[in-house]
């Protein structure tokens, strides 16, 4: 057993926490059980100057408790009540955490991703204790208090958040009327804005009262640029041209060129129209999705209070430069990285967009503020140390580039299908050229053969139909408030097997609420609640999350709420990070003076213990509850009171936590029923993550991310790490590289992975995932990296997205089987016809066969399709097997009609009294091909699922047109075909249709056929050896880099 050292490498990039851990390995076959590793963290709050101390585990089930060091630690949990209760205090310092091998989180990143913080240096100037220049106080107050853009409330939100806030405001106003306190303004809400340049320290020595002059601003702006992250601007024209790239598109373009060379302008126009249709639909859909996201950014414009030339002015965030002095107060979103310079300042700052942790952190003078963090309480001045891409957020966003712009999964499938069909076309043409060589066929005729086989052999309408189908699905999802930024993400989502989800704000509400309180024997819960609320802030502006949770909980205690307004606050002392409690002196309705305190449970208990000896029975029960709540991840607060002239009374413990969203449990349950495995990835402590997972019905095998050993530490072989990630239900205390690596490992194991997130810390993994989903309220970096953006809160939209994507997959699968079968049908028939008989159908009729095949099935985008109960994947061997069998049967059917008409003439055979052979073949091919979609669209018999009226109508219209072509002999000199002959063709085609439907049904439900077409190789020893090698290489390179840094 070893204790890791306390401390962290100051060069790391990630703001984080410190802790000590004890690690014990346990033997056993079930290596992924909760007993894999037991680590316990506890704060010894009997000594206010103590650091963290290792103690015996109080929970044998693998629960973990975390604390922050109190000594010398300025930046601790926003609610240091947690330190005694055993809950994590997020981001204890601006230092990265230690991995088991002593490596920082930043050093755990791949080498190309590492980013480093500029070294913090002490400010050598004195900050203002009040707004600069008393003559400008009035202007400063007006500037700071100007209204800022408000968040737009999204419909479909969770619970009655707005109503809750209004209830609290009304309660506070009622309490104010008793206390004669001044009214405060409503808390304002703002949103964040979106090569690293180090700023010399001398440029940061700005006079805090005067700020920068205009000339200094211009100089710095020319050097460091605007305070906005650089976004890769995509050329719309190049984007449009990209839709003309791909194997199928190349064949279509070659066919168009060949048609132009033959001066076959009808074919040329049709092919070009199909190419333009595909490109236009795809481009417009993705452009509209991007426009929606851009509009979201515009509605979240950010302004800041900046000191310039001795005046406080309101500036847009993009105009801020290094060295600027910013005024921060309640509700401010920090627009850049900076250093606090105000004496005795105390801020509570929400950094969840960066670290993913739900609680705010405390900040004092010389502590670092990060861009996109928000001030929850307090007021201070800050000197800007980094802007734009040089900020922590900017550097973290650059990690997205490491994920690369990989080719989409669906694009690979389509390109693979197109390539195989292209090869078959080439082979068919080689056979035709060989036969033509012995027949001395004219070159012009040979070019006609080439054009015909090219048009029929490659599904020219495939890109257009597929793009239209996904665009229709994207439009439907947009109505459900899910914006699809990349159409191929819809197909990927249909096959997603594992969903890696952020916890805070996605699975949970991202706001604290009270749990079931523990009352000391003889204490009334209403008395406990009254005392707790009396020791809470009465501010509406910058109301602390803990106090807000207490006030909201009053609705469950109507008696306490009624009595509370009768108390008068005489003196109130906000949370003191030294004594770790809040104190309020109040006057009861009976005129008694009572001192009320709430805070870290053991510190509150210590206050009572110093006054008088607490009975052992009460002491033991109290401590047991503290430990139990800590092991379950609750942030608990002790409550006590003292009536003047009497001794202190310990009342009980109030547990609070970030509860799951009201719809999350139902959403998780439905997602599991749809075959999804959900893994929680959170920056919170393991105990909190496990309790949240338990409440949601998820698996509770949640481990500390350090166990992965991805930063150079750890001794598990690579294959075991892969097994570990695959079996775990989630990981806690994760940083961006952990999320990225988990997604990467799962993808290497062959899974399709979706990732949800909202913060800057989620952007790399969102980009890496097969489907990245930015949830409601996500940062610009997360939205830019995601494939789908949810505008509605929570995860409920993902169920609609899953079902819709699987319906779209079903439609595309049916169409592709149908279209490959058609290509094979025509290629086999016309190839043999040319080779054996040296004949070819009129080119215009061939083009119309291709048009009819695709125009009719464009309506499949609106077809009634079921959604699969499990994730779906492209089983290409099975797809090709079904398509090949159907294509051969279609070719045989057409060949029978052709040969009987040729052999028997006009008066005998299957079809009699026909006008021109080409017209009859055109009708027979059109009918059997159009009806084929009714077979491939069903999972069972073709009558088991009723098609949509759009699809039925489209097929019927095409059938009528094909019949008219045949009757009137269009494109063949007007040679008409009798009605009787047409009816014979219809009847024969229907017989072929029924026969193929029977064969297709037998093959679809045949276990033997499935085994033949779905061989899945087991993971061999060579794969596990490769996994071991890759992880060893990563660890070795990290150690090597560490050594290089230390030697340097």
CSV table of C-alpha atoms in Angstrom, one decimal, residues 189-538:
chain,number,residue,atom,x,y,z
A,189,UNK,CA,-27.4,35.8,-16.7
A,190,UNK,CA,-25.0,36.0,-19.6
A,191,UNK,CA,-23.4,33.6,-21.9
A,192,UNK,CA,-19.8,33.1,-22.8
A,193,UNK,CA,-18.1,33.9,-26.1
A,194,UNK,CA,-16.2,31.5,-27.7
A,195,UNK,CA,-1.4,30.1,-31.9
A,196,UNK,CA,-1.1,30.7,-28.2
A,197,UNK,CA,0.6,34.0,-27.4
A,198,UNK,CA,2.3,34.4,-24.0
A,199,UNK,CA,1.8,37.9,-22.6
A,200,UNK,CA,4.9,39.4,-20.9
A,201,UNK,CA,4.4,40.2,-17.2
A,202,UNK,CA,5.3,43.8,-17.7
A,203,UNK,CA,2.2,44.2,-19.9
A,204,UNK,CA,0.1,43.1,-17.0
A,205,UNK,CA,1.2,45.8,-14.6
A,206,UNK,CA,-1.8,48.0,-15.6
A,207,UNK,CA,-2.8,50.7,-13.2
A,208,UNK,CA,-6.1,49.3,-11.8
A,209,UNK,CA,-7.6,52.7,-11.3
A,210,UNK,CA,-6.9,54.1,-14.8
A,211,UNK,CA,-6.9,50.9,-16.9
A,212,UNK,CA,-5.4,50.9,-20.4
A,213,UNK,CA,-5.4,54.0,-22.6
A,214,UNK,CA,-6.8,53.8,-26.1
A,215,UNK,CA,-3.4,53.8,-27.7
A,216,UNK,CA,-2.3,50.9,-25.5
A,217,UNK,CA,-5.4,49.0,-26.5
A,218,UNK,CA,-4.8,49.6,-30.2
A,219,UNK,CA,-1.2,48.4,-29.9
A,220,UNK,CA,-2.2,45.2,-28.0
A,221,UNK,CA,-5.1,44.5,-30.3
A,222,UNK,CA,-2.8,44.6,-33.3
A,223,UNK,CA,-0.4,42.2,-31.6
A,224,UNK,CA,-2.8,39.8,-29.9
A,225,UNK,CA,-5.9,40.3,-32.1
A,226,UNK,CA,-9.5,40.2,-31.2
A,227,UNK,CA,-10.7,38.2,-28.2
A,228,UNK,CA,-12.5,35.6,-30.2
A,229,UNK,CA,-11.4,32.0,-31.0
A,230,UNK,CA,-10.5,31.5,-34.6
A,231,UNK,CA,-13.0,29.4,-36.4
A,232,UNK,CA,-12.2,27.5,-39.6
A,233,UNK,CA,-14.3,29.3,-42.2
A,234,UNK,CA,-15.5,26.8,-44.7
A,235,UNK,CA,-15.8,28.0,-48.3
A,236,UNK,CA,-19.4,27.4,-49.2
A,237,UNK,CA,-18.5,26.9,-52.9
A,238,UNK,CA,-15.9,24.2,-52.0
A,239,UNK,CA,-18.5,22.6,-49.6
A,240,UNK,CA,-21.0,22.5,-52.5
A,241,UNK,CA,-18.4,20.9,-54.8
A,242,UNK,CA,-17.6,18.2,-52.2
A,243,UNK,CA,-21.0,16.7,-52.9
A,244,UNK,CA,-19.8,15.9,-56.4
A,245,UNK,CA,-17.0,13.7,-55.0
A,246,UNK,CA,-17.2,9.9,-54.6
A,247,UNK,CA,-17.1,6.7,-56.6
A,248,UNK,CA,-20.8,6.9,-57.7
A,249,UNK,CA,-20.5,10.6,-58.5
A,250,UNK,CA,-17.4,10.1,-60.5
A,251,UNK,CA,-19.1,7.4,-62.6
A,252,UNK,CA,-22.1,9.7,-63.1
A,253,UNK,CA,-19.8,12.5,-64.2
A,254,UNK,CA,-18.0,10.2,-66.6
A,255,UNK,CA,-21.4,9.1,-68.0
A,256,UNK,CA,-22.4,12.7,-68.5
A,257,UNK,CA,-19.2,13.5,-70.4
A,258,UNK,CA,-19.8,10.4,-72.5
A,259,UNK,CA,-23.4,11.4,-73.3
A,260,UNK,CA,-22.2,14.9,-74.3
A,261,UNK,CA,-19.6,13.3,-76.6
A,262,UNK,CA,-22.3,11.2,-78.2
A,263,UNK,CA,-24.5,14.3,-78.4
A,264,UNK,CA,-27.2,12.5,-76.4
A,265,UNK,CA,-28.4,15.6,-74.7
A,266,UNK,CA,-31.4,14.0,-73.0
A,267,UNK,CA,-29.2,11.6,-71.2
A,268,UNK,CA,-26.7,14.3,-70.5
A,269,UNK,CA,-29.4,16.6,-69.0
A,270,UNK,CA,-30.9,13.8,-66.8
A,271,UNK,CA,-27.6,12.8,-65.4
A,272,UNK,CA,-26.6,16.4,-64.6
A,273,UNK,CA,-29.9,17.0,-63.0
A,274,UNK,CA,-29.5,14.0,-60.7
A,275,UNK,CA,-26.0,15.2,-59.7
A,276,UNK,CA,-27.3,18.7,-59.0
A,277,UNK,CA,-30.2,17.4,-57.0
A,278,UNK,CA,-28.0,15.3,-54.7
A,279,UNK,CA,-25.5,18.2,-54.2
A,280,UNK,CA,-28.2,20.8,-53.6
A,281,UNK,CA,-30.2,18.8,-51.1
A,282,UNK,CA,-27.1,17.9,-49.0
A,283,UNK,CA,-25.6,21.4,-49.1
A,284,UNK,CA,-28.9,23.2,-48.2
A,285,UNK,CA,-29.6,20.9,-45.3
A,286,UNK,CA,-26.2,21.3,-43.7
A,287,UNK,CA,-26.1,25.0,-44.5
A,288,UNK,CA,-29.4,25.5,-42.7
A,289,UNK,CA,-28.2,23.6,-39.7
A,290,UNK,CA,-25.1,25.7,-39.5
A,291,UNK,CA,-27.2,28.9,-39.8
A,292,UNK,CA,-29.3,27.8,-36.8
A,293,UNK,CA,-26.2,27.3,-34.7
A,294,UNK,CA,-24.8,30.6,-35.8
A,295,UNK,CA,-28.0,32.3,-34.7
A,296,UNK,CA,-27.7,30.7,-31.3
A,297,UNK,CA,-24.2,32.3,-31.0
A,298,UNK,CA,-25.5,35.7,-31.9
A,299,UNK,CA,-28.2,35.5,-29.2
A,300,UNK,CA,-25.5,34.9,-26.6
A,301,UNK,CA,-23.5,38.0,-27.1
A,302,UNK,CA,-21.3,38.9,-24.1
A,303,UNK,CA,-20.3,42.3,-22.7
A,304,UNK,CA,-18.0,43.1,-19.9
A,305,UNK,CA,-17.3,46.1,-17.6
A,306,UNK,CA,-13.8,47.3,-18.4
A,307,UNK,CA,-11.7,50.1,-17.0
A,308,UNK,CA,-10.4,52.3,-19.8
A,309,UNK,CA,-8.8,55.7,-19.3
A,310,UNK,CA,-10.1,55.8,-15.7
A,311,UNK,CA,-13.7,55.1,-16.6
A,312,UNK,CA,-15.8,52.0,-16.4
A,313,UNK,CA,-17.2,51.2,-19.8
A,314,UNK,CA,-19.2,48.4,-21.3
A,315,UNK,CA,-17.4,46.6,-24.1
A,316,UNK,CA,-18.0,43.5,-26.2
A,317,UNK,CA,-15.9,40.6,-25.2
A,318,UNK,CA,-14.1,40.6,-28.5
A,319,UNK,CA,-12.6,44.1,-27.8
A,320,UNK,CA,-10.9,43.0,-24.6
A,321,UNK,CA,-7.0,42.8,-24.7
A,322,UNK,CA,-4.4,41.5,-22.3
A,323,UNK,CA,-3.7,43.9,-19.5
A,324,UNK,CA,-7.3,45.2,-19.3
A,325,UNK,CA,-8.8,45.6,-15.9
A,326,UNK,CA,-12.2,43.9,-15.7
A,327,UNK,CA,-14.9,44.4,-13.0
A,328,UNK,CA,-16.5,41.1,-12.0
A,329,UNK,CA,-19.6,40.7,-9.9
A,330,UNK,CA,-22.6,38.4,-9.5
A,331,UNK,CA,-23.7,36.9,-12.8
A,332,UNK,CA,-20.6,38.0,-14.8
A,333,UNK,CA,-19.4,35.5,-17.4
A,334,UNK,CA,-15.6,35.9,-17.5
A,335,UNK,CA,-14.6,36.8,-21.1
A,336,UNK,CA,-10.9,36.0,-20.9
A,337,UNK,CA,-8.3,34.4,-18.6
A,338,UNK,CA,-7.1,36.7,-15.8
A,339,UNK,CA,-5.7,37.1,-12.3
A,340,UNK,CA,-7.7,38.5,-9.5
A,341,UNK,CA,-6.1,41.7,-8.1
A,342,UNK,CA,-8.6,42.9,-5.4
A,343,UNK,CA,-7.5,42.7,-1.8
A,344,UNK,CA,-9.5,40.4,0.4
A,345,UNK,CA,-11.8,39.4,-2.5
A,346,UNK,CA,-13.9,36.3,-2.3
A,347,UNK,CA,-15.6,34.9,-5.3
A,348,UNK,CA,-17.6,31.8,-5.9
A,349,UNK,CA,-17.1,30.8,-9.5
A,350,UNK,CA,-18.8,28.1,-11.6
A,351,UNK,CA,-16.2,26.4,-13.8
A,352,UNK,CA,-18.5,23.5,-14.9
A,353,UNK,CA,-18.1,24.4,-18.5
A,354,UNK,CA,-14.4,23.6,-18.1
A,355,UNK,CA,-14.1,20.8,-15.6
A,356,UNK,CA,-17.6,19.3,-15.7
A,357,UNK,CA,-18.0,19.5,-11.9
A,358,UNK,CA,-21.3,20.7,-10.6
A,359,UNK,CA,-20.2,22.9,-7.6
A,360,UNK,CA,-18.6,26.3,-7.8
A,361,UNK,CA,-15.1,27.0,-6.5
A,362,UNK,CA,-13.8,29.7,-4.2
A,363,UNK,CA,-11.4,32.3,-5.6
A,364,UNK,CA,-9.2,34.9,-3.8
A,365,UNK,CA,-6.6,37.4,-4.7
A,366,UNK,CA,-4.0,36.2,-7.3
A,367,UNK,CA,-6.2,33.2,-8.2
A,368,UNK,CA,-6.8,32.6,-11.9
A,369,UNK,CA,-10.1,33.2,-13.5
A,370,UNK,CA,-10.8,31.2,-16.7
A,371,UNK,CA,-12.7,32.3,-19.7
A,372,UNK,CA,-16.3,31.1,-19.8
A,373,UNK,CA,-16.4,30.6,-16.0
A,374,UNK,CA,-19.2,32.5,-14.3
A,375,UNK,CA,-19.3,34.4,-11.0
A,376,UNK,CA,-22.0,33.1,-8.7
A,377,UNK,CA,-21.2,35.4,-5.7
A,378,UNK,CA,-18.8,38.2,-4.9
A,379,UNK,CA,-17.2,41.2,-6.5
A,380,UNK,CA,-13.6,41.8,-7.6
A,381,UNK,CA,-11.3,43.3,-10.2
A,382,UNK,CA,-9.2,41.2,-12.6
A,383,UNK,CA,-6.3,41.8,-14.9
A,384,UNK,CA,-6.6,40.0,-18.2
A,385,UNK,CA,-3.7,37.7,-18.8
A,386,UNK,CA,-4.8,35.8,-22.0
A,387,UNK,CA,-7.4,36.2,-24.7
A,388,UNK,CA,-8.9,34.3,-27.6
A,389,UNK,CA,-6.9,31.1,-28.5
A,390,UNK,CA,-4.4,31.7,-25.7
A,391,UNK,CA,-7.0,31.2,-23.0
A,392,UNK,CA,-7.5,27.8,-21.4
A,393,UNK,CA,-10.7,27.5,-23.2
A,394,UNK,CA,-9.0,28.3,-26.5
A,395,UNK,CA,-6.2,25.8,-25.9
A,396,UNK,CA,-8.7,23.1,-24.9
A,397,UNK,CA,-10.8,23.8,-28.0
A,398,UNK,CA,-7.6,23.2,-30.1
A,399,UNK,CA,-7.7,19.6,-28.9
A,400,UNK,CA,-10.7,19.2,-31.2
A,401,UNK,CA,-8.3,19.3,-34.1
A,402,UNK,CA,-6.6,16.2,-32.8
A,403,UNK,CA,-9.7,14.2,-33.5
A,404,UNK,CA,-9.4,15.0,-37.1
A,405,UNK,CA,-12.1,15.1,-39.7
A,406,UNK,CA,-12.5,11.4,-40.2
A,407,UNK,CA,-14.6,10.1,-43.1
A,408,UNK,CA,-18.1,9.4,-41.9
A,409,UNK,CA,-19.1,5.8,-41.3
A,410,UNK,CA,-22.0,6.0,-43.8
A,411,UNK,CA,-19.8,7.6,-46.4
A,412,UNK,CA,-17.5,4.7,-46.2
A,413,UNK,CA,-20.4,2.3,-46.7
A,414,UNK,CA,-21.7,4.2,-49.7
A,415,UNK,CA,-18.2,4.5,-51.2
A,416,UNK,CA,-17.6,0.8,-50.7
A,417,UNK,CA,-20.9,-0.1,-52.4
A,418,UNK,CA,-20.1,2.3,-55.3
A,419,UNK,CA,-16.7,0.9,-55.7
A,420,UNK,CA,-17.9,-2.7,-55.9
A,421,UNK,CA,-20.5,-1.7,-58.5
A,422,UNK,CA,-17.9,0.2,-60.5
A,423,UNK,CA,-15.7,-2.8,-60.6
A,424,UNK,CA,-18.6,-4.9,-61.8
A,425,UNK,CA,-19.3,-2.3,-64.5
A,426,UNK,CA,-15.7,-2.5,-65.7
A,427,UNK,CA,-15.8,-6.3,-65.8
A,428,UNK,CA,-19.0,-6.2,-67.8
A,429,UNK,CA,-17.5,-3.7,-70.2
A,430,UNK,CA,-14.4,-5.8,-70.6
A,431,UNK,CA,-16.6,-8.8,-71.6
A,432,UNK,CA,-18.6,-6.6,-74.1
A,433,UNK,CA,-15.3,-5.2,-75.6
A,434,UNK,CA,-14.0,-8.7,-76.0
A,435,UNK,CA,-17.2,-9.8,-77.8
A,436,UNK,CA,-17.2,-6.6,-79.9
A,437,UNK,CA,-13.6,-7.3,-81.0
A,438,UNK,CA,-14.6,-10.5,-82.7
A,439,UNK,CA,-17.6,-8.8,-84.3
A,440,UNK,CA,-15.8,-5.6,-85.5
A,441,UNK,CA,-18.5,-3.4,-83.8
A,442,UNK,CA,-18.3,0.3,-84.8
A,443,UNK,CA,-16.7,2.7,-82.3
A,444,UNK,CA,-19.8,4.8,-82.0
A,445,UNK,CA,-21.9,1.7,-81.2
A,446,UNK,CA,-19.3,0.6,-78.7
A,447,UNK,CA,-19.5,4.0,-77.0
A,448,UNK,CA,-23.3,3.6,-76.8
A,449,UNK,CA,-22.8,0.2,-75.1
A,450,UNK,CA,-20.4,1.9,-72.6
A,451,UNK,CA,-22.9,4.7,-71.8
A,452,UNK,CA,-25.7,2.2,-71.4
A,453,UNK,CA,-23.9,-0.1,-69.0
A,454,UNK,CA,-22.5,2.9,-67.1
A,455,UNK,CA,-25.9,4.3,-66.5
A,456,UNK,CA,-27.6,1.0,-65.5
A,457,UNK,CA,-24.7,-0.5,-63.7
A,458,UNK,CA,-24.2,2.3,-61.2
A,459,UNK,CA,-27.2,3.6,-59.2
A,460,UNK,CA,-27.0,7.2,-60.3
A,461,UNK,CA,-29.8,8.3,-58.0
A,462,UNK,CA,-28.4,6.6,-54.9
A,463,UNK,CA,-26.8,9.8,-53.5
A,464,UNK,CA,-29.9,11.9,-54.2
A,465,UNK,CA,-32.3,9.4,-52.6
A,466,UNK,CA,-30.1,8.8,-49.5
A,467,UNK,CA,-29.5,12.5,-49.0
A,468,UNK,CA,-33.2,13.3,-49.4
A,469,UNK,CA,-34.1,10.5,-46.9
A,470,UNK,CA,-31.7,11.9,-44.3
A,471,UNK,CA,-32.7,15.5,-44.9
A,472,UNK,CA,-36.4,14.6,-44.3
A,473,UNK,CA,-35.3,12.9,-41.0
A,474,UNK,CA,-33.2,15.9,-40.1
A,475,UNK,CA,-36.2,18.2,-40.7
A,476,UNK,CA,-38.4,16.0,-38.4
A,477,UNK,CA,-35.7,16.1,-35.7
A,478,UNK,CA,-35.5,19.9,-36.0
A,479,UNK,CA,-39.2,20.0,-35.0
A,480,UNK,CA,-38.2,17.9,-31.9
A,481,UNK,CA,-35.5,20.6,-31.2
A,482,UNK,CA,-32.6,18.5,-32.3
A,483,UNK,CA,-30.5,20.3,-35.0
A,484,UNK,CA,-28.6,17.9,-37.3
A,485,UNK,CA,-25.3,19.6,-38.4
A,486,UNK,CA,-24.0,16.7,-40.4
A,487,UNK,CA,-26.5,14.5,-42.2
A,488,UNK,CA,-24.4,11.3,-42.0
A,489,UNK,CA,-24.7,11.6,-38.2
A,490,UNK,CA,-28.3,10.3,-38.5
A,491,UNK,CA,-27.1,7.0,-39.9
A,492,UNK,CA,-24.3,6.7,-37.3
A,493,UNK,CA,-26.7,7.3,-34.5
A,494,UNK,CA,-28.9,4.4,-35.7
A,495,UNK,CA,-25.9,2.0,-35.0
A,496,UNK,CA,-24.7,3.5,-31.8
A,497,UNK,CA,-24.3,0.8,-29.2
A,498,UNK,CA,-22.7,2.9,-26.4
A,499,UNK,CA,-23.7,6.3,-25.2
A,500,UNK,CA,-21.1,8.2,-23.1
A,501,UNK,CA,-22.9,10.9,-21.3
A,502,UNK,CA,-21.7,13.8,-19.2
A,503,UNK,CA,-23.5,14.0,-15.8
A,504,UNK,CA,-23.8,17.5,-14.7
A,505,UNK,CA,-26.6,19.4,-16.6
A,506,UNK,CA,-27.3,16.4,-18.8
A,507,UNK,CA,-28.3,13.6,-16.5
A,508,UNK,CA,-28.8,16.0,-13.6
A,509,UNK,CA,-30.4,19.4,-13.2
A,510,UNK,CA,-27.1,21.2,-12.5
A,511,UNK,CA,-28.6,22.7,-9.4
A,512,UNK,CA,-28.5,21.5,-5.8
A,513,UNK,CA,-31.6,20.3,-3.9
A,514,UNK,CA,-32.2,19.0,-0.5
A,515,UNK,CA,-32.6,15.4,0.4
A,516,UNK,CA,-34.2,13.6,3.3
A,517,UNK,CA,-32.8,15.3,6.5
A,518,UNK,CA,-31.3,13.5,9.5
A,519,UNK,CA,-32.8,14.8,12.7
A,520,UNK,CA,-31.2,14.2,16.1
A,521,UNK,CA,-33.6,12.4,18.3
A,522,UNK,CA,-36.3,14.7,19.6
A,523,UNK,CA,-35.8,17.4,17.0
A,524,UNK,CA,-38.7,18.4,14.8
A,525,UNK,CA,-37.8,18.5,11.0
A,526,UNK,CA,-39.6,21.9,10.8
A,527,UNK,CA,-37.3,23.3,13.4
A,528,UNK,CA,-34.3,21.9,11.6
A,529,UNK,CA,-35.5,23.6,8.3
A,530,UNK,CA,-36.3,26.9,10.0
A,531,UNK,CA,-32.9,27.1,11.6
A,532,UNK,CA,-31.2,26.1,8.2
A,533,UNK,CA,-33.1,28.8,6.3
A,534,UNK,CA,-32.4,31.5,9.0
A,535,UNK,CA,-28.7,30.7,8.4
A,536,UNK,CA,-29.1,31.4,4.7
A,537,UNK,CA,-28.6,34.5,2.6
A,538,UNK,CA,-31.5,36.7,1.8
